CSV table of C-alpha atoms and ligand atoms in Angstrom, one decimal:
chain,number,residue,atom,x,y,z
O,25,MET,CA,0.0,0.0,0.0
O,26,THR,CA,1.4,3.5,-0.9
O,27,ALA,CA,1.4,6.3,1.7
O,28,LYS,CA,-1.4,8.9,1.1
O,29,THR,CA,-0.2,12.0,-0.6
O,30,LYS,CA,0.1,14.7,2.0
O,31,ILE,CA,-1.7,18.1,1.7
O,32,ILE,CA,0.0,20.9,3.5
O,33,LEU,CA,-0.9,24.4,4.1
O,34,GLY,CA,2.2,26.7,4.2
O,35,ILE,CA,2.0,30.2,5.9
O,36,GLU,CA,4.8,32.8,5.6
O,37,SER,CA,4.8,36.2,7.4
O,38,SER,CA,8.5,36.8,8.4
O,39,CYS,CA,8.9,40.3,6.9
O,40,ASP,CA,6.5,42.3,4.7
O,41,ASP,CA,4.8,39.6,2.6
O,42,THR,CA,1.8,37.7,3.8
O,43,SER,CA,1.7,34.4,1.9
O,44,ALA,CA,-0.2,31.1,2.0
O,45,ALA,CA,0.4,28.1,-0.2
O,46,VAL,CA,-1.2,24.6,-0.6
O,47,LEU,CA,1.2,21.7,-1.4
O,48,VAL,CA,0.0,18.4,-2.6
O,49,GLY,CA,2.8,15.8,-2.6
O,50,ASN,CA,5.6,17.9,-4.3
O,51,GLN,CA,3.2,20.0,-6.3
O,52,ILE,CA,2.1,23.5,-5.4
O,53,ARG,CA,-1.6,24.0,-6.1
O,54,ALA,CA,-1.7,27.6,-4.9
O,55,ASN,CA,0.8,30.2,-3.8
O,56,ILE,CA,-0.9,33.5,-2.9
O,57,ILE,CA,1.3,36.5,-1.9
O,58,ALA,CA,0.1,39.9,-0.6
O,59,GLY,CA,2.8,42.5,-0.6
O,60,GLN,CA,2.8,45.7,1.6
O,61,ALA,CA,3.2,48.9,-0.4
O,62,VAL,CA,2.8,50.8,2.8
O,63,HIS,CA,6.7,50.7,3.4
O,64,GLU,CA,7.7,52.2,0.1
O,65,SER,CA,7.8,55.8,1.2
O,66,PHE,CA,9.6,55.0,4.5
O,67,GLY,CA,12.7,53.6,2.7
O,68,GLY,CA,12.5,50.3,4.6
O,69,VAL,CA,10.1,47.9,6.4
O,70,VAL,CA,8.3,49.5,9.4
O,71,PRO,CA,7.8,46.6,11.8
O,72,GLU,CA,4.7,47.9,13.4
O,73,LEU,CA,3.0,48.6,10.1
O,74,ALA,CA,4.1,45.2,8.8
O,75,SER,CA,2.5,43.2,11.7
O,76,ARG,CA,-0.7,45.2,11.3
O,77,ALA,CA,-0.9,44.6,7.6
O,78,HIS,CA,-0.2,40.8,8.2
O,79,GLN,CA,-3.2,40.8,10.6
O,80,GLU,CA,-5.4,42.3,7.8
O,81,ASN,CA,-4.1,40.0,5.1
O,82,ILE,CA,-3.7,36.7,6.7
O,83,ILE,CA,-7.4,35.4,6.6
O,84,PRO,CA,-8.1,36.6,3.0
O,85,VAL,CA,-4.7,35.2,1.7
O,86,VAL,CA,-5.3,31.8,3.3
O,87,SER,CA,-8.9,31.6,2.1
O,88,LYS,CA,-7.8,32.5,-1.4
O,89,ALA,CA,-5.0,29.9,-1.4
O,90,LEU,CA,-7.5,27.1,-0.3
O,91,GLU,CA,-10.1,28.3,-2.8
O,92,SER,CA,-7.8,28.4,-5.8
O,93,ALA,CA,-6.3,25.0,-4.8
O,94,GLN,CA,-9.8,23.7,-4.4
O,95,ILE,CA,-8.9,22.2,-1.1
O,96,LYS,CA,-11.2,22.3,2.0
O,97,LEU,CA,-9.8,22.9,5.5
O,98,THR,CA,-10.8,19.4,6.5
O,99,ASP,CA,-8.5,18.0,3.5
O,100,LEU,CA,-5.4,19.4,5.2
O,101,ASP,CA,-2.8,17.0,6.8
O,102,ALA,CA,-0.7,19.5,8.4
O,103,ILE,CA,0.2,23.2,8.7
O,104,ALA,CA,3.7,24.6,8.2
O,105,PHE,CA,4.6,28.1,9.2
O,106,THR,CA,7.7,30.3,9.3
O,107,GLN,CA,8.9,30.2,13.0
O,108,GLY,CA,11.9,32.5,12.2
O,109,PRO,CA,14.2,34.2,11.5
O,110,GLY,CA,12.4,37.5,10.9
O,111,LEU,CA,10.6,40.4,12.5
O,112,MET,CA,9.0,39.5,15.8
O,113,GLY,CA,5.6,41.1,15.2
O,114,SER,CA,5.3,39.8,11.7
O,115,LEU,CA,6.3,36.2,12.6
O,116,THR,CA,3.9,36.3,15.5
O,117,VAL,CA,0.8,36.9,13.2
O,118,GLY,CA,1.6,33.8,11.1
O,119,THR,CA,2.7,31.6,14.1
O,120,SER,CA,-0.6,32.5,16.1
O,121,PHE,CA,-2.8,31.9,13.1
O,122,ALA,CA,-1.1,28.6,12.3
O,123,LYS,CA,-1.3,27.3,15.9
O,124,ALA,CA,-5.0,28.2,16.2
O,125,LEU,CA,-5.9,26.5,12.9
O,126,ALA,CA,-4.0,23.4,13.7
O,127,LEU,CA,-5.6,23.2,17.1
O,128,ALA,CA,-9.1,23.7,15.6
O,129,LEU,CA,-8.4,21.0,12.9
O,130,GLN,CA,-6.5,18.7,15.3
O,131,ILE,CA,-3.7,18.3,12.8
O,132,PRO,CA,0.2,18.4,13.0
O,133,LEU,CA,1.9,21.7,13.2
O,134,VAL,CA,5.4,22.3,11.7
O,135,GLY,CA,7.7,25.3,12.5
O,136,VAL,CA,10.0,26.1,9.5
O,137,HIS,CA,13.3,27.9,9.3
O,138,HIS,CA,12.8,30.7,6.8
O,139,MET,CA,16.3,30.4,5.0
O,140,LYS,CA,16.2,26.5,4.9
O,141,ALA,CA,12.9,26.9,3.3
O,142,HIS,CA,14.4,29.3,0.6
O,143,ILE,CA,16.8,26.5,-0.3
O,144,LEU,CA,14.2,23.7,-0.2
O,145,ALA,CA,12.0,25.6,-2.7
O,146,HIS,CA,14.3,24.0,-5.2
O,147,LEU,CA,12.7,20.6,-4.6
O,148,ILE,CA,9.1,21.8,-5.5
O,149,ASP,CA,8.2,20.0,-8.6
O,150,ASP,CA,8.0,23.1,-10.9
O,151,ALA,CA,10.8,25.1,-9.2
O,152,SER,CA,13.3,25.0,-12.1
O,153,ASP,CA,14.3,23.2,-15.3
O,154,HIS,CA,17.2,21.5,-13.5
O,155,LYS,CA,16.5,20.3,-10.0
O,156,PRO,CA,19.8,20.1,-8.1
O,157,SER,CA,21.0,16.7,-7.1
O,158,PHE,CA,22.6,16.1,-3.7
O,159,PRO,CA,25.1,17.3,-2.5
O,160,PHE,CA,24.8,20.8,-3.9
O,161,LEU,CA,26.0,24.3,-2.9
O,162,CYS,CA,23.3,27.0,-2.4
O,163,LEU,CA,24.0,30.7,-2.4
O,164,THR,CA,21.3,32.1,-0.2
O,165,VAL,CA,20.9,35.8,-0.7
O,166,SER,CA,18.1,37.8,0.8
O,167,GLY,CA,17.3,41.0,2.6
O,168,GLY,CA,18.5,39.6,5.9
O,169,HIS,CA,21.0,36.8,4.9
O,170,THR,CA,23.9,36.0,2.6
O,171,GLN,CA,25.3,32.5,3.0
O,172,ILE,CA,26.9,29.7,1.1
O,173,VAL,CA,25.3,26.5,2.3
O,174,GLN,CA,26.3,22.9,1.5
O,175,VAL,CA,23.2,20.8,1.2
O,176,ASN,CA,23.7,17.2,1.6
O,177,ALA,CA,20.0,16.2,2.1
O,178,PRO,CA,16.8,18.1,2.7
O,179,LEU,CA,17.4,18.4,6.4
O,180,ASP,CA,21.2,18.1,6.3
O,181,MET,CA,22.7,21.6,5.5
O,182,GLN,CA,26.0,23.1,6.6
O,183,VAL,CA,26.8,26.8,6.4
O,184,LEU,CA,30.2,27.2,4.8
O,185,GLY,CA,30.3,31.1,4.7
O,186,PHE,CA,28.2,34.1,5.7
O,187,THR,CA,28.2,37.9,5.8
O,188,ILE,CA,30.0,39.6,8.6
O,189,ASP,CA,27.9,42.8,8.1
O,190,ASP,CA,25.2,43.6,5.6
O,191,ALA,CA,23.3,41.0,3.5
O,192,ALA,CA,23.5,41.3,-0.3
O,193,GLY,CA,19.8,42.4,-0.4
O,194,GLU,CA,20.4,45.0,2.2
O,195,ALA,CA,23.4,46.3,0.1
O,196,TYR,CA,21.1,46.6,-2.8
O,197,ASP,CA,18.4,48.4,-0.8
O,198,LYS,CA,20.8,50.8,0.9
O,199,ALA,CA,22.5,51.7,-2.4
O,200,ALA,CA,19.1,52.3,-3.9
O,201,LYS,CA,18.2,54.6,-1.1
O,202,MET,CA,21.4,56.6,-1.5
O,203,LEU,CA,20.3,57.0,-5.2
O,204,GLY,CA,16.9,58.3,-4.2
O,205,LEU,CA,15.0,55.1,-5.1
O,206,PRO,CA,12.1,53.7,-3.0
O,207,TYR,CA,12.2,50.5,-1.0
O,208,PRO,CA,12.8,47.7,-2.0
O,209,GLY,CA,15.5,49.1,-4.2
O,210,GLY,CA,17.0,45.8,-5.3
O,211,PRO,CA,14.5,45.2,-8.3
O,212,LEU,CA,14.9,48.9,-9.3
O,213,ILE,CA,18.7,48.8,-9.4
O,214,ASP,CA,18.4,45.7,-11.5
O,215,GLN,CA,16.0,47.5,-14.0
O,216,HIS,CA,18.2,50.7,-14.3
O,217,ALA,CA,21.3,48.5,-14.6
O,218,GLN,CA,20.0,47.0,-17.9
O,219,LEU,CA,20.5,50.6,-19.4
O,220,GLY,CA,23.8,51.4,-18.0
O,221,ASN,CA,27.6,50.7,-18.2
O,222,PRO,CA,28.7,48.2,-15.5
O,223,THR,CA,32.3,49.4,-15.7
O,224,ALA,CA,31.5,53.2,-15.5
O,225,PHE,CA,32.4,53.4,-11.8
O,226,GLN,CA,34.7,51.3,-9.7
O,227,PHE,CA,34.0,50.7,-6.0
O,228,ALA,CA,36.1,49.2,-3.2
O,229,LYS,CA,36.4,45.4,-3.2
O,230,PRO,CA,36.2,43.5,0.2
O,231,GLN,CA,39.2,41.5,1.3
O,232,ILE,CA,37.5,39.1,3.6
O,233,PRO,CA,39.0,35.6,4.3
O,234,GLU,CA,37.6,32.3,3.7
O,235,LEU,CA,34.0,32.0,2.3
O,236,ASN,CA,32.6,35.0,4.2
O,237,PHE,CA,31.2,38.1,2.7
O,238,SER,CA,31.2,41.9,3.6
O,239,PHE,CA,29.2,44.7,2.0
O,240,SER,CA,29.8,47.6,4.3
O,241,GLY,CA,33.0,48.8,2.5
O,242,LEU,CA,31.1,48.9,-0.8
O,243,LYS,CA,28.4,51.0,0.8
O,244,THR,CA,30.9,53.6,2.1
O,245,SER,CA,32.7,53.6,-1.4
O,246,ILE,CA,29.4,54.3,-3.2
O,247,LEU,CA,28.7,57.2,-0.7
O,248,TYR,CA,32.2,58.7,-1.3
O,249,THR,CA,31.8,58.3,-5.0
O,250,LEU,CA,28.5,60.2,-4.9
O,251,GLN,CA,29.7,62.9,-2.6
O,252,ALA,CA,32.8,63.6,-4.6
O,253,ALA,CA,31.0,63.7,-7.9
O,254,GLU,CA,28.3,66.0,-6.6
O,255,LYS,CA,30.9,68.7,-5.8
O,256,GLN,CA,31.2,69.1,-9.7
O,257,ASP,CA,27.5,68.1,-10.7
O,258,PRO,CA,24.8,68.6,-8.1
O,259,ASP,CA,22.4,66.4,-10.3
O,260,PHE,CA,24.9,63.6,-10.6
O,261,ARG,CA,22.7,60.8,-9.0
O,262,LYS,CA,20.0,61.6,-11.5
O,263,THR,CA,22.1,62.2,-14.6
O,264,HIS,CA,24.2,59.0,-14.1
O,265,LEU,CA,21.5,56.8,-12.5
O,266,ASN,CA,21.8,54.0,-15.0
O,267,ASP,CA,25.6,53.8,-15.0
O,268,LEU,CA,25.6,53.9,-11.2
O,269,CYS,CA,23.1,51.1,-10.9
O,270,ALA,CA,24.9,48.9,-13.5
O,271,SER,CA,28.3,49.5,-11.6
O,272,ILE,CA,26.8,48.8,-8.2
O,273,GLN,CA,25.1,45.7,-9.6
O,274,ASN,CA,28.3,44.5,-11.2
O,275,SER,CA,30.2,44.9,-7.9
O,276,ILE,CA,27.6,43.1,-5.8
O,277,VAL,CA,27.3,40.1,-8.3
O,278,SER,CA,31.1,39.9,-8.6
O,279,ILE,CA,31.5,39.7,-4.8
O,280,LEU,CA,28.9,36.9,-4.7
O,281,LEU,CA,30.3,34.9,-7.7
O,282,GLN,CA,33.9,35.2,-6.5
O,283,LYS,CA,33.0,33.4,-3.2
O,284,LEU,CA,30.9,30.9,-4.9
O,285,GLU,CA,33.7,30.0,-7.3
O,286,LYS,CA,36.1,29.6,-4.2
O,287,ALA,CA,33.4,27.3,-2.6
O,288,VAL,CA,33.2,25.1,-5.7
O,289,GLN,CA,37.0,24.8,-5.7
O,290,GLN,CA,37.2,24.0,-2.0
O,291,THR,CA,34.4,21.4,-1.9
O,292,GLY,CA,34.7,20.0,-5.5
O,293,ILE,CA,30.9,20.3,-5.7
O,294,LYS,CA,29.9,21.7,-9.0
O,295,THR,CA,26.1,21.5,-8.5
O,296,VAL,CA,25.2,25.0,-7.7
O,297,ALA,CA,21.8,26.7,-6.7
O,298,ILE,CA,20.7,30.2,-5.7
O,299,ALA,CA,17.9,31.1,-3.3
O,300,GLY,CA,16.3,34.1,-1.7
O,301,GLY,CA,15.1,37.4,-3.0
O,302,VAL,CA,18.4,38.5,-4.6
O,303,SER,CA,18.3,35.3,-6.7
O,304,ALA,CA,15.7,37.1,-8.7
O,305,ASN,CA,18.5,39.4,-9.9
O,306,SER,CA,19.0,39.2,-13.7
O,307,GLU,CA,22.7,39.7,-13.7
O,308,LEU,CA,23.3,37.1,-11.0
O,309,ARG,CA,21.1,34.6,-13.0
O,310,LYS,CA,22.9,35.4,-16.2
O,311,ARG,CA,26.4,35.1,-14.9
O,312,LEU,CA,25.6,31.9,-13.0
O,313,LEU,CA,24.2,30.3,-16.1
O,314,GLU,CA,27.4,31.3,-18.0
O,315,LYS,CA,29.2,29.0,-15.5
O,316,GLN,CA,27.6,26.0,-17.1
O,317,THR,CA,30.4,26.2,-19.7
O,318,LYS,CA,32.8,25.4,-16.9
O,319,GLY,CA,30.9,22.3,-16.1
O,320,TRP,CA,28.8,23.6,-13.3
O,321,GLN,CA,25.2,22.3,-13.1
O,322,VAL,CA,23.2,25.4,-12.2
O,323,SER,CA,19.7,25.5,-10.7
O,324,ILE,CA,17.8,28.8,-10.7
O,325,PRO,CA,14.3,28.8,-9.2
O,326,LYS,CA,11.5,30.4,-10.9
O,327,MET,CA,10.8,34.0,-9.9
O,328,SER,CA,7.7,33.3,-7.7
O,329,TYR,CA,9.8,31.0,-5.5
O,330,CYS,CA,12.8,33.4,-5.1
O,331,THR,CA,11.3,36.2,-3.1
O,332,ASP,CA,9.3,35.4,0.1
O,333,ASN,CA,6.5,32.9,-0.5
O,334,ALA,CA,4.7,30.1,1.4
O,335,ALA,CA,5.3,27.5,-1.3
O,336,MET,CA,8.7,27.1,0.1
O,337,ILE,CA,7.4,26.9,3.7
O,338,ALA,CA,5.0,24.1,2.7
O,339,MET,CA,7.7,22.2,0.9
O,340,ALA,CA,10.2,22.5,3.8
O,341,GLY,CA,7.3,21.5,6.1
O,342,SER,CA,6.7,18.2,4.2
O,343,PHE,CA,10.4,17.2,4.8
O,344,TYR,CA,10.1,18.1,8.5
O,345,LEU,CA,6.8,16.2,8.7
O,346,ALA,CA,8.2,13.1,7.1
O,347,GLU,CA,10.9,13.1,9.7
O,348,GLY,CA,8.2,13.5,12.5
O,349,GLN,CA,9.6,17.0,13.3
O,350,THR,CA,6.4,18.6,14.5
O,351,VAL,CA,5.9,21.2,17.2
O,352,GLY,CA,3.3,21.7,20.0
O,353,GLN,CA,1.1,24.5,21.0
O,354,GLU,CA,3.8,25.9,23.3
O,355,ILE,CA,5.9,26.9,20.2
O,356,VAL,CA,6.6,30.7,19.8
O,357,ALA,CA,8.0,32.8,16.9
O,358,ASP,CA,11.7,33.2,17.1
O,359,PRO,CA,13.2,36.3,15.3
O,360,ARG,CA,16.7,34.9,15.7
O,361,LEU,CA,15.9,31.2,15.1
O,362,LYS,CA,19.2,29.3,14.9
O,363,TRP,CA,20.2,27.3,11.8
Y,424,LIG,O1,14.0,36.8,0.4
Y,424,LIG,P1,13.4,38.1,0.3
Y,424,LIG,O2,12.1,38.3,-0.4
Y,424,LIG,O3,13.1,38.6,1.8
Y,424,LIG,C1,13.9,38.3,2.9
Y,424,LIG,O4,13.8,37.2,3.4
Y,424,LIG,O5,14.7,39.3,3.2
Y,424,LIG,O6,14.5,39.1,-0.1
Y,424,LIG,C2,14.2,40.5,-0.3
Y,424,LIG,C3,15.4,41.2,-0.9
Y,424,LIG,C4,15.3,42.7,-0.9
Y,424,LIG,O7,16.6,43.2,-0.2
Y,424,LIG,C5,15.3,43.0,-2.3
Y,424,LIG,O8,15.8,44.3,-2.7
Y,424,LIG,C6,16.0,41.9,-2.9
Y,424,LIG,O9,15.7,40.8,-2.2
Y,424,LIG,N1,15.6,41.7,-4.4
Y,424,LIG,C7,16.5,42.0,-5.4
Y,424,LIG,C8,15.8,41.7,-6.6
Y,424,LIG,N2,14.5,41.3,-6.3
Y,424,LIG,C9,14.4,41.3,-4.9
Y,424,LIG,N3,17.7,42.4,-5.3
Y,424,LIG,C10,18.4,42.5,-6.6
Y,424,LIG,N4,17.8,42.4,-7.7
Y,424,LIG,C11,16.5,41.9,-7.8
Y,424,LIG,N5,15.9,41.6,-9.0
Y,425,LIG,ZN1,13.3,35.4,2.4
């Protein structure tokens, strides 16, 4: 007799996106995401506004996910939610909702690590053209994290390198803010970069040992470049926007790829994946695909599984569930959840 295909509701609320997804086996039937435009004018996520918006969005988003998946609450086998890391108020909304629903339905509850879920998104059926085989290296790059992870099995992951200051997404967002672009600036820098010259400006390169990253020097270098140029041309940020964006993008992607190359050399693992919000970046995707000529097997997730989404939470949840890793009603959100 074969085991019954599990139906899992995933809930994600770690930052400023409220998302719910329905996973049936390895297939995503619905992945609904409600963003929060309210933060744009503040130049970053305002935690208090984020948790209030999650409270407003959570019920409509879950209802819509179930409806479009054509799944009834009573069909669900388990509920997986993001336990951390993330913003306390935001995480608490998803955590409380998931706990209450699991209690009402009397079904298992699974607490998921947000960054591990970004990586496990690769194992969703329609995640990419090339599903990575184990072991693989994953560059996880988001607004809060930058890591190189060796993934031996779904629940056996080892962090080989990490950022000692800003995350790659944070570097994008802070650079965008300096250029007068709204939050989140990463996608906007990516857009303007398409029209600019990537070698127009040179910025400081970090000298960080091993497989670790640093982006704070780049940030200072961009600021000094802008301040010096504006002494001659007060409109410099506007008149050179595309070239600045292309050069900043070139610097960030080069820093990321240089460490990834080092990790491939050190481990001998040539199966390489990217995950997290910054994996939506067009330059990173392009330059990674070029590595295929060097014998790398490259996995790039489809866009809707790059930035925050509940599909990845449901997928990760199914692996935790298969190993019996469920949690009880005493579970609480953990903004600094350990790896
Ligand atoms: O994974 P994510 O959605 O949320 C976190 O867990 O942090 O990542 C958000 C980050 C933001 O910093 C955003 O600017 C960046 O991902 N991002 C991008 C692009 N799309 C999103 N950065 C560069 N290029 C993009 N196309
Ligand atoms: Zn994320």
